[in-house]
Amino acid sequence: MTQIGKSSAKRSQPSYFMSILGVSLVLFILGLLGWIVINANKLGQYFKENVEVRVYLKENISAKDSADLSQYIASKPYVRQYTYVTKEDAKKKFMADGNDDWKNILEANPLPASIDFTLINEYVHSDSLAAIQVDLEQNIAVNDVQYPRSLVDNLNENVKKISLILLIIAIVLCIVVIVLIDNTIRLAMFSNRFIIKTMQMVGATRGFIAKPMDMRAIINGAISGLIALAGIITLIFFAEKQLPELKAMRDMTWLLILGGGIILLGILISLLSTHRSVVKYLKMKLDDLY
């Protein structure tokens, strides 16, 4: 029985190699889609967190009222970062945009001071922004609150559409991946069907036959996942070298989850497909194996 095990291992090496290669390629494609989904979410979050709300202050308010308003805004959980823009700063921005100076027409600076702030991703929604606007407009120092309503609506709508499309693609690809890996491993196990049956005929139990092949499936699945993960990491570094902006959006937590998921998926599908194939050939009659 030991000799049978050794000879089966030697004869199954080529099929194992092709199985590992095939599973690695399929997992690589799935991991690539996962990376695209992660970056799409990060890109949507980046755009949302750059939506700016401007709180225009009333003319001739006291320094205390202005400072109190700044502290009030800074204390809010929805504020990511804020900037106090003086009347002179507002004029500089106005001039930097290519507008003409009004010094020959107006003596006083007509632009109001403001507090400009960006929001945390979760608060960039029409309902949240409307509630924020109502709250801030009740302050005695506030003259007006403005934010790009149409941009926020379009941004959220586009993010939802893209997320839905990527989700559908991910589900379809997961199904395809499972089917392809299952077929790849079943083809690899097909070459071992006579070995499995021979071991059964000489008295080996189902557990004795299946255990080494299941262990090999776990190892092969892990190797396939690691190879796919190495390919994804290589592609990520290459993409970040070509587009440095991608590096700023890198999320190591999600990348670690993606890597662990790829390896785990490779192990689970390899194990289940291998064990199912072994049980299938054990149940078949010898004549049906030809």
PDB file of C-alpha atoms in Angstrom:
ATOM      1  CA  MET A   1       0.000   0.000   0.000  1.00  0.00           C
ATOM      2  CA  THR A   2       2.973   2.264   0.705  1.00  0.00           C
ATOM      3  CA  GLN A   3       4.322   1.548  -2.759  1.00  0.00           C
ATOM      4  CA  ILE A   4       0.949   2.402  -4.262  1.00  0.00           C
ATOM      5  CA  GLY A   5       0.952   5.727  -2.404  1.00  0.00           C
ATOM      6  CA  LYS A   6       4.480   6.554  -3.644  1.00  0.00           C
ATOM      7  CA  SER A   7       3.750   5.619  -7.230  1.00  0.00           C
ATOM      8  CA  SER A   8       0.488   7.638  -7.170  1.00  0.00           C
ATOM      9  CA  ALA A   9       2.320  10.691  -5.914  1.00  0.00           C
ATOM     10  CA  LYS A  10       4.880  10.473  -8.681  1.00  0.00           C
ATOM     11  CA  ARG A  11       2.348   9.944 -11.432  1.00  0.00           C
ATOM     12  CA  SER A  12       0.085  12.760 -10.181  1.00  0.00           C
ATOM     13  CA  GLN A  13       2.771  15.440 -10.142  1.00  0.00           C
ATOM     14  CA  PRO A  14       2.087  16.780 -13.692  1.00  0.00           C
ATOM     15  CA  SER A  15      -1.665  16.987 -13.064  1.00  0.00           C
ATOM     16  CA  TYR A  16      -1.047  18.749  -9.756  1.00  0.00           C
ATOM     17  CA  PHE A  17       1.177  21.271 -11.506  1.00  0.00           C
ATOM     18  CA  MET A  18      -1.464  22.075 -14.116  1.00  0.00           C
ATOM     19  CA  SER A  19      -4.108  22.213 -11.395  1.00  0.00           C
ATOM     20  CA  ILE A  20      -2.074  24.705  -9.356  1.00  0.00           C
ATOM     21  CA  LEU A  21      -1.373  26.805 -12.441  1.00  0.00           C
ATOM     22  CA  GLY A  22      -5.006  26.840 -13.541  1.00  0.00           C
ATOM     23  CA  VAL A  23      -6.332  27.689 -10.086  1.00  0.00           C
ATOM     24  CA  SER A  24      -3.703  30.431  -9.690  1.00  0.00           C
ATOM     25  CA  LEU A  25      -4.741  32.123 -12.918  1.00  0.00           C
ATOM     26  CA  VAL A  26      -8.418  32.047 -12.006  1.00  0.00           C
ATOM     27  CA  LEU A  27      -7.753  33.372  -8.484  1.00  0.00           C
ATOM     28  CA  PHE A  28      -5.550  36.093  -9.962  1.00  0.00           C
ATOM     29  CA  ILE A  29      -8.441  37.328 -12.118  1.00  0.00           C
ATOM     30  CA  LEU A  30     -10.788  37.289  -9.123  1.00  0.00           C
ATOM     31  CA  GLY A  31      -8.235  39.126  -6.974  1.00  0.00           C
ATOM     32  CA  LEU A  32      -7.731  41.701  -9.703  1.00  0.00           C
ATOM     33  CA  LEU A  33     -11.435  42.451  -9.695  1.00  0.00           C
ATOM     34  CA  GLY A  34     -11.341  42.715  -5.901  1.00  0.00           C
ATOM     35  CA  TRP A  35      -8.536  45.267  -6.147  1.00  0.00           C
ATOM     36  CA  ILE A  36     -10.540  47.274  -8.680  1.00  0.00           C
ATOM     37  CA  VAL A  37     -13.569  47.239  -6.356  1.00  0.00           C
ATOM     38  CA  ILE A  38     -11.444  48.436  -3.420  1.00  0.00           C
ATOM     39  CA  ASN A  39      -9.962  51.276  -5.464  1.00  0.00           C
ATOM     40  CA  ALA A  40     -13.364  52.234  -6.848  1.00  0.00           C
ATOM     41  CA  ASN A  41     -14.703  52.591  -3.305  1.00  0.00           C
ATOM     42  CA  LYS A  42     -11.643  54.562  -2.220  1.00  0.00           C
ATOM     43  CA  LEU A  43     -11.977  56.813  -5.269  1.00  0.00           C
ATOM     44  CA  GLY A  44     -15.627  57.481  -4.469  1.00  0.00           C
ATOM     45  CA  GLN A  45     -14.681  58.244  -0.875  1.00  0.00           C
ATOM     46  CA  TYR A  46     -11.912  60.579  -2.078  1.00  0.00           C
ATOM     47  CA  PHE A  47     -14.337  62.600  -4.204  1.00  0.00           C
ATOM     48  CA  LYS A  48     -16.900  62.751  -1.409  1.00  0.00           C
ATOM     49  CA  GLU A  49     -14.365  63.956   1.133  1.00  0.00           C
ATOM     50  CA  ASN A  50     -13.371  66.798  -1.178  1.00  0.00           C
ATOM     51  CA  VAL A  51     -16.898  68.242  -1.335  1.00  0.00           C
ATOM     52  CA  GLU A  52     -16.606  71.652   0.341  1.00  0.00           C
ATOM     53  CA  VAL A  53     -19.194  73.439   2.436  1.00  0.00           C
ATOM     54  CA  ARG A  54     -18.825  77.208   2.797  1.00  0.00           C
ATOM     55  CA  VAL A  55     -20.262  79.057   5.760  1.00  0.00           C
ATOM     56  CA  TYR A  56     -20.334  82.785   4.976  1.00  0.00           C
ATOM     57  CA  LEU A  57     -20.105  85.079   7.987  1.00  0.00           C
ATOM     58  CA  LYS A  58     -22.106  88.255   8.509  1.00  0.00           C
ATOM     59  CA  GLU A  59     -20.429  91.616   8.166  1.00  0.00           C
ATOM     60  CA  ASN A  60     -19.125  93.380  11.272  1.00  0.00           C
ATOM     61  CA  ILE A  61     -19.502  90.391  13.605  1.00  0.00           C
ATOM     62  CA  SER A  62     -17.316  90.368  16.709  1.00  0.00           C
ATOM     63  CA  ALA A  63     -14.130  88.378  16.940  1.00  0.00           C
ATOM     64  CA  LYS A  64     -15.697  86.367  19.759  1.00  0.00           C
ATOM     65  CA  ASP A  65     -18.696  85.331  17.634  1.00  0.00           C
ATOM     66  CA  SER A  66     -16.368  84.364  14.813  1.00  0.00           C
ATOM     67  CA  ALA A  67     -14.167  82.302  17.138  1.00  0.00           C
ATOM     68  CA  ASP A  68     -17.202  80.636  18.754  1.00  0.00           C
ATOM     69  CA  LEU A  69     -18.530  79.643  15.346  1.00  0.00           C
ATOM     70  CA  SER A  70     -15.148  78.196  14.336  1.00  0.00           C
ATOM     71  CA  GLN A  71     -15.023  76.126  17.528  1.00  0.00           C
ATOM     72  CA  TYR A  72     -18.623  75.006  17.042  1.00  0.00           C
ATOM     73  CA  ILE A  73     -17.911  73.776  13.514  1.00  0.00           C
ATOM     74  CA  ALA A  74     -14.630  72.135  14.548  1.00  0.00           C
ATOM     75  CA  SER A  75     -16.425  70.172  17.287  1.00  0.00           C
ATOM     76  CA  LYS A  76     -18.920  68.595  14.896  1.00  0.00           C
ATOM     77  CA  PRO A  77     -18.393  64.882  14.078  1.00  0.00           C
ATOM     78  CA  TYR A  78     -19.028  65.407  10.362  1.00  0.00           C
ATOM     79  CA  VAL A  79     -16.120  67.847   9.858  1.00  0.00           C
ATOM     80  CA  ARG A  80     -12.983  66.313   8.350  1.00  0.00           C
ATOM     81  CA  GLN A  81     -10.985  69.559   8.174  1.00  0.00           C
ATOM     82  CA  TYR A  82     -11.831  73.255   8.151  1.00  0.00           C
ATOM     83  CA  THR A  83     -10.245  76.587   7.198  1.00  0.00           C
ATOM     84  CA  TYR A  84     -11.092  80.110   8.300  1.00  0.00           C
ATOM     85  CA  VAL A  85     -10.982  82.379   5.232  1.00  0.00           C
ATOM     86  CA  THR A  86     -10.678  86.100   5.963  1.00  0.00           C
ATOM     87  CA  LYS A  87     -11.983  88.807   3.663  1.00  0.00           C
ATOM     88  CA  GLU A  88      -8.452  89.382   2.362  1.00  0.00           C
ATOM     89  CA  ASP A  89      -7.953  85.656   1.745  1.00  0.00           C
ATOM     90  CA  ALA A  90     -11.244  85.592  -0.136  1.00  0.00           C
ATOM     91  CA  LYS A  91     -10.052  88.470  -2.311  1.00  0.00           C
ATOM     92  CA  LYS A  92      -6.780  86.671  -3.070  1.00  0.00           C
ATOM     93  CA  LYS A  93      -8.687  83.569  -4.131  1.00  0.00           C
ATOM     94  CA  PHE A  94     -10.972  85.716  -6.275  1.00  0.00           C
ATOM     95  CA  MET A  95      -8.000  87.309  -8.013  1.00  0.00           C
ATOM     96  CA  ALA A  96      -6.191  83.970  -8.395  1.00  0.00           C
ATOM     97  CA  ASP A  97      -9.148  82.670 -10.405  1.00  0.00           C
ATOM     98  CA  GLY A  98      -8.386  85.287 -13.089  1.00  0.00           C
ATOM     99  CA  ASN A  99     -11.019  87.839 -12.122  1.00  0.00           C
ATOM    100  CA  ASP A 100     -10.469  91.593 -12.523  1.00  0.00           C
ATOM    101  CA  ASP A 101      -9.616  93.758  -9.562  1.00  0.00           C
ATOM    102  CA  TRP A 102     -12.460  96.033  -8.473  1.00  0.00           C
ATOM    103  CA  LYS A 103     -10.263  98.666  -6.767  1.00  0.00           C
ATOM    104  CA  ASN A 104     -11.173 101.256  -9.409  1.00  0.00           C
ATOM    105  CA  ILE A 105     -14.872 100.613  -8.880  1.00  0.00           C
ATOM    106  CA  LEU A 106     -15.324  99.703  -5.215  1.00  0.00           C
ATOM    107  CA  GLU A 107     -13.465 101.017  -2.228  1.00  0.00           C
ATOM    108  CA  ALA A 108     -14.459  98.269   0.222  1.00  0.00           C
ATOM    109  CA  ASN A 109     -13.952  94.532  -0.165  1.00  0.00           C
ATOM    110  CA  PRO A 110     -17.429  93.075  -0.861  1.00  0.00           C
ATOM    111  CA  LEU A 111     -16.380  89.453  -0.286  1.00  0.00           C
ATOM    112  CA  PRO A 112     -17.397  88.030   3.102  1.00  0.00           C
ATOM    113  CA  ALA A 113     -15.220  86.000   5.420  1.00  0.00           C
ATOM    114  CA  SER A 114     -16.096  82.335   5.548  1.00  0.00           C
ATOM    115  CA  ILE A 115     -15.365  79.028   7.215  1.00  0.00           C
ATOM    116  CA  ASP A 116     -14.790  76.353   4.593  1.00  0.00           C
ATOM    117  CA  PHE A 117     -14.846  72.705   5.613  1.00  0.00           C
ATOM    118  CA  THR A 118     -14.926  69.255   4.076  1.00  0.00           C
ATOM    119  CA  LEU A 119     -16.950  66.382   5.461  1.00  0.00           C
ATOM    120  CA  ILE A 120     -16.371  62.786   6.413  1.00  0.00           C
ATOM    121  CA  ASN A 121     -17.499  60.378   3.708  1.00  0.00           C
ATOM    122  CA  GLU A 122     -20.585  59.120   5.585  1.00  0.00           C
ATOM    123  CA  TYR A 123     -22.107  62.623   5.801  1.00  0.00           C
ATOM    124  CA  VAL A 124     -21.880  63.496   2.103  1.00  0.00           C
ATOM    125  CA  HIS A 125     -25.566  62.945   1.347  1.00  0.00           C
ATOM    126  CA  SER A 126     -28.346  65.359   0.498  1.00  0.00           C
ATOM    127  CA  ASP A 127     -30.280  64.704   3.719  1.00  0.00           C
ATOM    128  CA  SER A 128     -27.233  65.078   5.956  1.00  0.00           C
ATOM    129  CA  LEU A 129     -26.072  68.251   4.206  1.00  0.00           C
ATOM    130  CA  ALA A 130     -29.545  69.794   4.394  1.00  0.00           C
ATOM    131  CA  ALA A 131     -29.661  69.125   8.153  1.00  0.00           C
ATOM    132  CA  ILE A 132     -26.169  70.606   8.558  1.00  0.00           C
ATOM    133  CA  GLN A 133     -27.209  73.693   6.613  1.00  0.00           C
ATOM    134  CA  VAL A 134     -30.317  74.244   8.771  1.00  0.00           C
ATOM    135  CA  ASP A 135     -28.275  73.814  11.958  1.00  0.00           C
ATOM    136  CA  LEU A 136     -25.533  76.263  10.950  1.00  0.00           C
ATOM    137  CA  GLU A 137     -27.913  78.918   9.621  1.00  0.00           C
ATOM    138  CA  GLN A 138     -29.387  79.249  13.103  1.00  0.00           C
ATOM    139  CA  ASN A 139     -26.100  80.662  14.370  1.00  0.00           C
ATOM    140  CA  ILE A 140     -26.154  84.445  14.767  1.00  0.00           C
ATOM    141  CA  ALA A 141     -22.804  84.820  13.016  1.00  0.00           C
ATOM    142  CA  VAL A 142     -23.843  82.939   9.857  1.00  0.00           C
ATOM    143  CA  ASN A 143     -25.107  84.772   6.811  1.00  0.00           C
ATOM    144  CA  ASP A 144     -25.385  81.861   4.379  1.00  0.00           C
ATOM    145  CA  VAL A 145     -24.366  78.211   3.944  1.00  0.00           C
ATOM    146  CA  GLN A 146     -23.586  76.899   0.479  1.00  0.00           C
ATOM    147  CA  TYR A 147     -22.521  73.544  -0.938  1.00  0.00           C
ATOM    148  CA  PRO A 148     -22.696  71.974  -4.436  1.00  0.00           C
ATOM    149  CA  ARG A 149     -26.094  70.230  -4.226  1.00  0.00           C
ATOM    150  CA  SER A 150     -26.168  68.918  -7.799  1.00  0.00           C
ATOM    151  CA  LEU A 151     -22.603  67.610  -7.491  1.00  0.00           C
ATOM    152  CA  VAL A 152     -23.455  65.708  -4.308  1.00  0.00           C
ATOM    153  CA  ASP A 153     -26.570  64.165  -5.865  1.00  0.00           C
ATOM    154  CA  ASN A 154     -24.730  63.142  -9.051  1.00  0.00           C
ATOM    155  CA  LEU A 155     -21.762  61.832  -7.099  1.00  0.00           C
ATOM    156  CA  ASN A 156     -23.863  59.598  -4.845  1.00  0.00           C
ATOM    157  CA  GLU A 157     -25.925  58.366  -7.774  1.00  0.00           C
ATOM    158  CA  ASN A 158     -22.835  57.492  -9.817  1.00  0.00           C
ATOM    159  CA  VAL A 159     -21.172  55.767  -6.857  1.00  0.00           C
ATOM    160  CA  LYS A 160     -24.297  53.630  -6.339  1.00  0.00           C
ATOM    161  CA  LYS A 161     -24.435  52.695 -10.034  1.00  0.00           C
ATOM    162  CA  ILE A 162     -20.750  51.788 -10.181  1.00  0.00           C
ATOM    163  CA  SER A 163     -20.978  49.790  -6.935  1.00  0.00           C
ATOM    164  CA  LEU A 164     -24.010  47.868  -8.247  1.00  0.00           C
ATOM    165  CA  ILE A 165     -22.296  47.086 -11.551  1.00  0.00           C
ATOM    166  CA  LEU A 166     -19.112  45.914  -9.811  1.00  0.00           C
ATOM    167  CA  LEU A 167     -21.167  43.803  -7.393  1.00  0.00           C
ATOM    168  CA  ILE A 168     -22.956  42.045 -10.258  1.00  0.00           C
ATOM    169  CA  ILE A 169     -19.648  41.451 -12.046  1.00  0.00           C
ATOM    170  CA  ALA A 170     -18.097  40.134  -8.820  1.00  0.00           C
ATOM    171  CA  ILE A 171     -20.973  37.687  -8.217  1.00  0.00           C
ATOM    172  CA  VAL A 172     -20.864  36.398 -11.802  1.00  0.00           C
ATOM    173  CA  LEU A 173     -17.082  36.094 -11.704  1.00  0.00           C
ATOM    174  CA  CYS A 174     -17.213  34.246  -8.355  1.00  0.00           C
ATOM    175  CA  ILE A 175     -19.570  31.690  -9.870  1.00  0.00           C
ATOM    176  CA  VAL A 176     -17.321  31.331 -12.922  1.00  0.00           C
ATOM    177  CA  VAL A 177     -14.246  31.014 -10.692  1.00  0.00           C
ATOM    178  CA  ILE A 178     -15.826  28.269  -8.588  1.00  0.00           C
ATOM    179  CA  VAL A 179     -16.901  26.328 -11.698  1.00  0.00           C
ATOM    180  CA  LEU A 180     -13.499  26.701 -13.406  1.00  0.00           C
ATOM    181  CA  ILE A 181     -11.525  25.675 -10.323  1.00  0.00           C
ATOM    182  CA  ASP A 182     -13.857  22.733  -9.714  1.00  0.00           C
ATOM    183  CA  ASN A 183     -13.466  21.527 -13.306  1.00  0.00           C
ATOM    184  CA  THR A 184      -9.699  22.023 -13.217  1.00  0.00           C
ATOM    185  CA  ILE A 185      -9.309  19.923 -10.075  1.00  0.00           C
ATOM    186  CA  ARG A 186     -11.738  17.275 -11.298  1.00  0.00           C
ATOM    187  CA  LEU A 187      -9.635  16.900 -14.449  1.00  0.00           C
ATOM    188  CA  ALA A 188      -6.529  16.561 -12.297  1.00  0.00           C
ATOM    189  CA  MET A 189      -8.209  13.904 -10.150  1.00  0.00           C
ATOM    190  CA  PHE A 190      -9.463  12.061 -13.253  1.00  0.00           C
ATOM    191  CA  SER A 191      -5.914  10.850 -13.916  1.00  0.00           C
ATOM    192  CA  ASN A 192      -5.837   9.331 -10.412  1.00  0.00           C
ATOM    193  CA  ARG A 193      -9.136   7.460 -10.618  1.00  0.00           C
ATOM    194  CA  PHE A 194      -7.524   4.027 -11.084  1.00  0.00           C
ATOM    195  CA  ILE A 195      -5.118   4.627  -8.201  1.00  0.00           C
ATOM    196  CA  ILE A 196      -8.049   5.546  -5.952  1.00  0.00           C
ATOM    197  CA  LYS A 197      -9.971   2.458  -6.981  1.00  0.00           C
ATOM    198  CA  THR A 198      -6.921   0.181  -6.629  1.00  0.00           C
ATOM    199  CA  MET A 199      -6.315   1.389  -3.077  1.00  0.00           C
ATOM    200  CA  GLN A 200      -9.956   0.665  -2.273  1.00  0.00           C
ATOM    201  CA  MET A 201      -9.724  -2.827  -3.764  1.00  0.00           C
ATOM    202  CA  VAL A 202      -6.722  -3.763  -1.591  1.00  0.00           C
ATOM    203  CA  GLY A 203      -8.649  -2.835   1.541  1.00  0.00           C
ATOM    204  CA  ALA A 204      -7.870   0.833   2.190  1.00  0.00           C
ATOM    205  CA  THR A 205     -10.652   2.710   3.936  1.00  0.00           C
ATOM    206  CA  ARG A 206     -12.275   5.816   2.502  1.00  0.00           C
ATOM    207  CA  GLY A 207     -10.646   8.010   5.124  1.00  0.00           C
ATOM    208  CA  PHE A 208      -7.195   6.502   4.466  1.00  0.00           C
ATOM    209  CA  ILE A 209      -7.529   7.160   0.733  1.00  0.00           C
ATOM    210  CA  ALA A 210      -9.048  10.613   0.987  1.00  0.00           C
ATOM    211  CA  LYS A 211      -6.853  12.063   3.767  1.00  0.00           C
ATOM    212  CA  PRO A 212      -3.546  12.418   1.838  1.00  0.00           C
ATOM    213  CA  MET A 213      -5.345  13.741  -1.225  1.00  0.00           C
ATOM    214  CA  ASP A 214      -7.315  16.223   0.881  1.00  0.00           C
ATOM    215  CA  MET A 215      -4.085  17.381   2.533  1.00  0.00           C
ATOM    216  CA  ARG A 216      -2.486  17.740  -0.877  1.00  0.00           C
ATOM    217  CA  ALA A 217      -5.510  19.741  -2.031  1.00  0.00           C
ATOM    218  CA  ILE A 218      -5.108  22.105   0.929  1.00  0.00           C
ATOM    219  CA  ILE A 219      -1.420  22.596   0.114  1.00  0.00           C
ATOM    220  CA  ASN A 220      -2.135  23.071  -3.589  1.00  0.00           C
ATOM    221  CA  GLY A 221      -4.917  25.545  -2.837  1.00  0.00           C
ATOM    222  CA  ALA A 222      -2.643  27.557  -0.545  1.00  0.00           C
ATOM    223  CA  ILE A 223       0.152  27.553  -3.152  1.00  0.00           C
ATOM    224  CA  SER A 224      -2.303  28.670  -5.840  1.00  0.00           C
ATOM    225  CA  GLY A 225      -3.562  31.476  -3.616  1.00  0.00           C
ATOM    226  CA  LEU A 226      -0.011  32.626  -2.816  1.00  0.00           C
ATOM    227  CA  ILE A 227       0.965  32.611  -6.493  1.00  0.00           C
ATOM    228  CA  ALA A 228      -2.166  34.618  -7.386  1.00  0.00           C
ATOM    229  CA  LEU A 229      -1.494  37.017  -4.515  1.00  0.00           C
ATOM    230  CA  ALA A 230       2.113  37.508  -5.622  1.00  0.00           C
ATOM    231  CA  GLY A 231       0.874  38.346  -9.124  1.00  0.00           C
ATOM    232  CA  ILE A 232      -1.669  40.836  -7.776  1.00  0.00           C
ATOM    233  CA  ILE A 233       0.919  42.542  -5.548  1.00  0.00           C
ATOM    234  CA  THR A 234       3.313  42.788  -8.494  1.00  0.00           C
ATOM    235  CA  LEU A 235       0.570  44.324 -10.626  1.00  0.00           C
ATOM    236  CA  ILE A 236      -0.375  46.772  -7.849  1.00  0.00           C
ATOM    237  CA  PHE A 237       3.204  48.020  -7.465  1.00  0.00           C
ATOM    238  CA  PHE A 238       3.537  48.342 -11.248  1.00  0.00           C
ATOM    239  CA  ALA A 239       0.257  50.286 -11.462  1.00  0.00           C
ATOM    240  CA  GLU A 240       1.275  52.563  -8.576  1.00  0.00           C
ATOM    241  CA  LYS A 241       4.603  53.213 -10.267  1.00  0.00           C
ATOM    242  CA  GLN A 242       2.814  54.267 -13.447  1.00  0.00           C
ATOM    243  CA  LEU A 243       0.103  56.208 -11.568  1.00  0.00           C
ATOM    244  CA  PRO A 244       1.475  57.517  -8.231  1.00  0.00           C
ATOM    245  CA  GLU A 245      -2.042  58.737  -7.324  1.00  0.00           C
ATOM    246  CA  LEU A 246      -3.054  55.102  -6.725  1.00  0.00           C
ATOM    247  CA  LYS A 247      -0.557  54.837  -3.873  1.00  0.00           C
ATOM    248  CA  ALA A 248      -2.420  57.501  -1.918  1.00  0.00           C
ATOM    249  CA  MET A 249      -5.587  55.385  -2.121  1.00  0.00           C
ATOM    250  CA  ARG A 250      -3.913  52.172  -0.958  1.00  0.00           C
ATOM    251  CA  ASP A 251      -5.807  50.569   1.918  1.00  0.00           C
ATOM    252  CA  MET A 252      -3.607  47.932   3.575  1.00  0.00           C
ATOM    253  CA  THR A 253      -6.452  46.578   5.718  1.00  0.00           C
ATOM    254  CA  TRP A 254      -8.614  45.767   2.709  1.00  0.00           C
ATOM    255  CA  LEU A 255      -5.611  44.452   0.762  1.00  0.00           C
ATOM    256  CA  LEU A 256      -4.817  42.062   3.629  1.00  0.00           C
ATOM    257  CA  ILE A 257      -8.464  40.943   3.682  1.00  0.00           C
ATOM    258  CA  LEU A 258      -8.353  40.462  -0.096  1.00  0.00           C
ATOM    259  CA  GLY A 259      -5.143  38.419   0.130  1.00  0.00           C
ATOM    260  CA  GLY A 260      -6.477  36.243   2.937  1.00  0.00           C
ATOM    261  CA  GLY A 261      -9.748  35.736   1.059  1.00  0.00           C
ATOM    262  CA  ILE A 262      -7.945  34.614  -2.105  1.00  0.00           C
ATOM    263  CA  ILE A 263      -5.825  32.069  -0.229  1.00  0.00           C
ATOM    264  CA  LEU A 264      -8.819  30.809   1.777  1.00  0.00           C
ATOM    265  CA  LEU A 265     -10.977  30.519  -1.348  1.00  0.00           C
ATOM    266  CA  GLY A 266      -8.244  28.562  -3.124  1.00  0.00           C
ATOM    267  CA  ILE A 267      -7.949  26.150  -0.187  1.00  0.00           C
ATOM    268  CA  LEU A 268     -11.692  25.652   0.286  1.00  0.00           C
ATOM    269  CA  ILE A 269     -12.568  25.075  -3.362  1.00  0.00           C
ATOM    270  CA  SER A 270      -9.547  22.806  -3.902  1.00  0.00           C
ATOM    271  CA  LEU A 271     -10.404  20.757  -0.809  1.00  0.00           C
ATOM    272  CA  LEU A 272     -14.109  20.422  -1.588  1.00  0.00           C
ATOM    273  CA  SER A 273     -13.553  19.582  -5.253  1.00  0.00           C
ATOM    274  CA  THR A 274     -10.832  17.033  -4.468  1.00  0.00           C
ATOM    275  CA  HIS A 275     -12.816  15.309  -1.722  1.00  0.00           C
ATOM    276  CA  ARG A 276     -15.921  15.189  -3.890  1.00  0.00           C
ATOM    277  CA  SER A 277     -13.947  13.637  -6.751  1.00  0.00           C
ATOM    278  CA  VAL A 278     -12.383  11.000  -4.468  1.00  0.00           C
ATOM    279  CA  VAL A 279     -15.778  10.016  -3.052  1.00  0.00           C
ATOM    280  CA  LYS A 280     -17.221   9.922  -6.584  1.00  0.00           C
ATOM    281  CA  TYR A 281     -14.566   7.483  -7.862  1.00  0.00           C
ATOM    282  CA  LEU A 282     -14.825   5.335  -4.739  1.00  0.00           C
ATOM    283  CA  LYS A 283     -18.538   4.887  -5.369  1.00  0.00           C
ATOM    284  CA  MET A 284     -18.107   4.034  -9.066  1.00  0.00           C
ATOM    285  CA  LYS A 285     -17.697   0.504 -10.341  1.00  0.00           C
ATOM    286  CA  LEU A 286     -14.374  -0.466 -11.867  1.00  0.00           C
ATOM    287  CA  ASP A 287     -15.841  -0.879 -15.343  1.00  0.00           C
ATOM    288  CA  ASP A 288     -17.314   2.641 -15.206  1.00  0.00           C
ATOM    289  CA  LEU A 289     -13.856   4.150 -14.763  1.00  0.00           C
ATOM    290  CA  TYR A 290     -12.834   3.325 -18.316  1.00  0.00           C
TER     291      TYR A 290
END
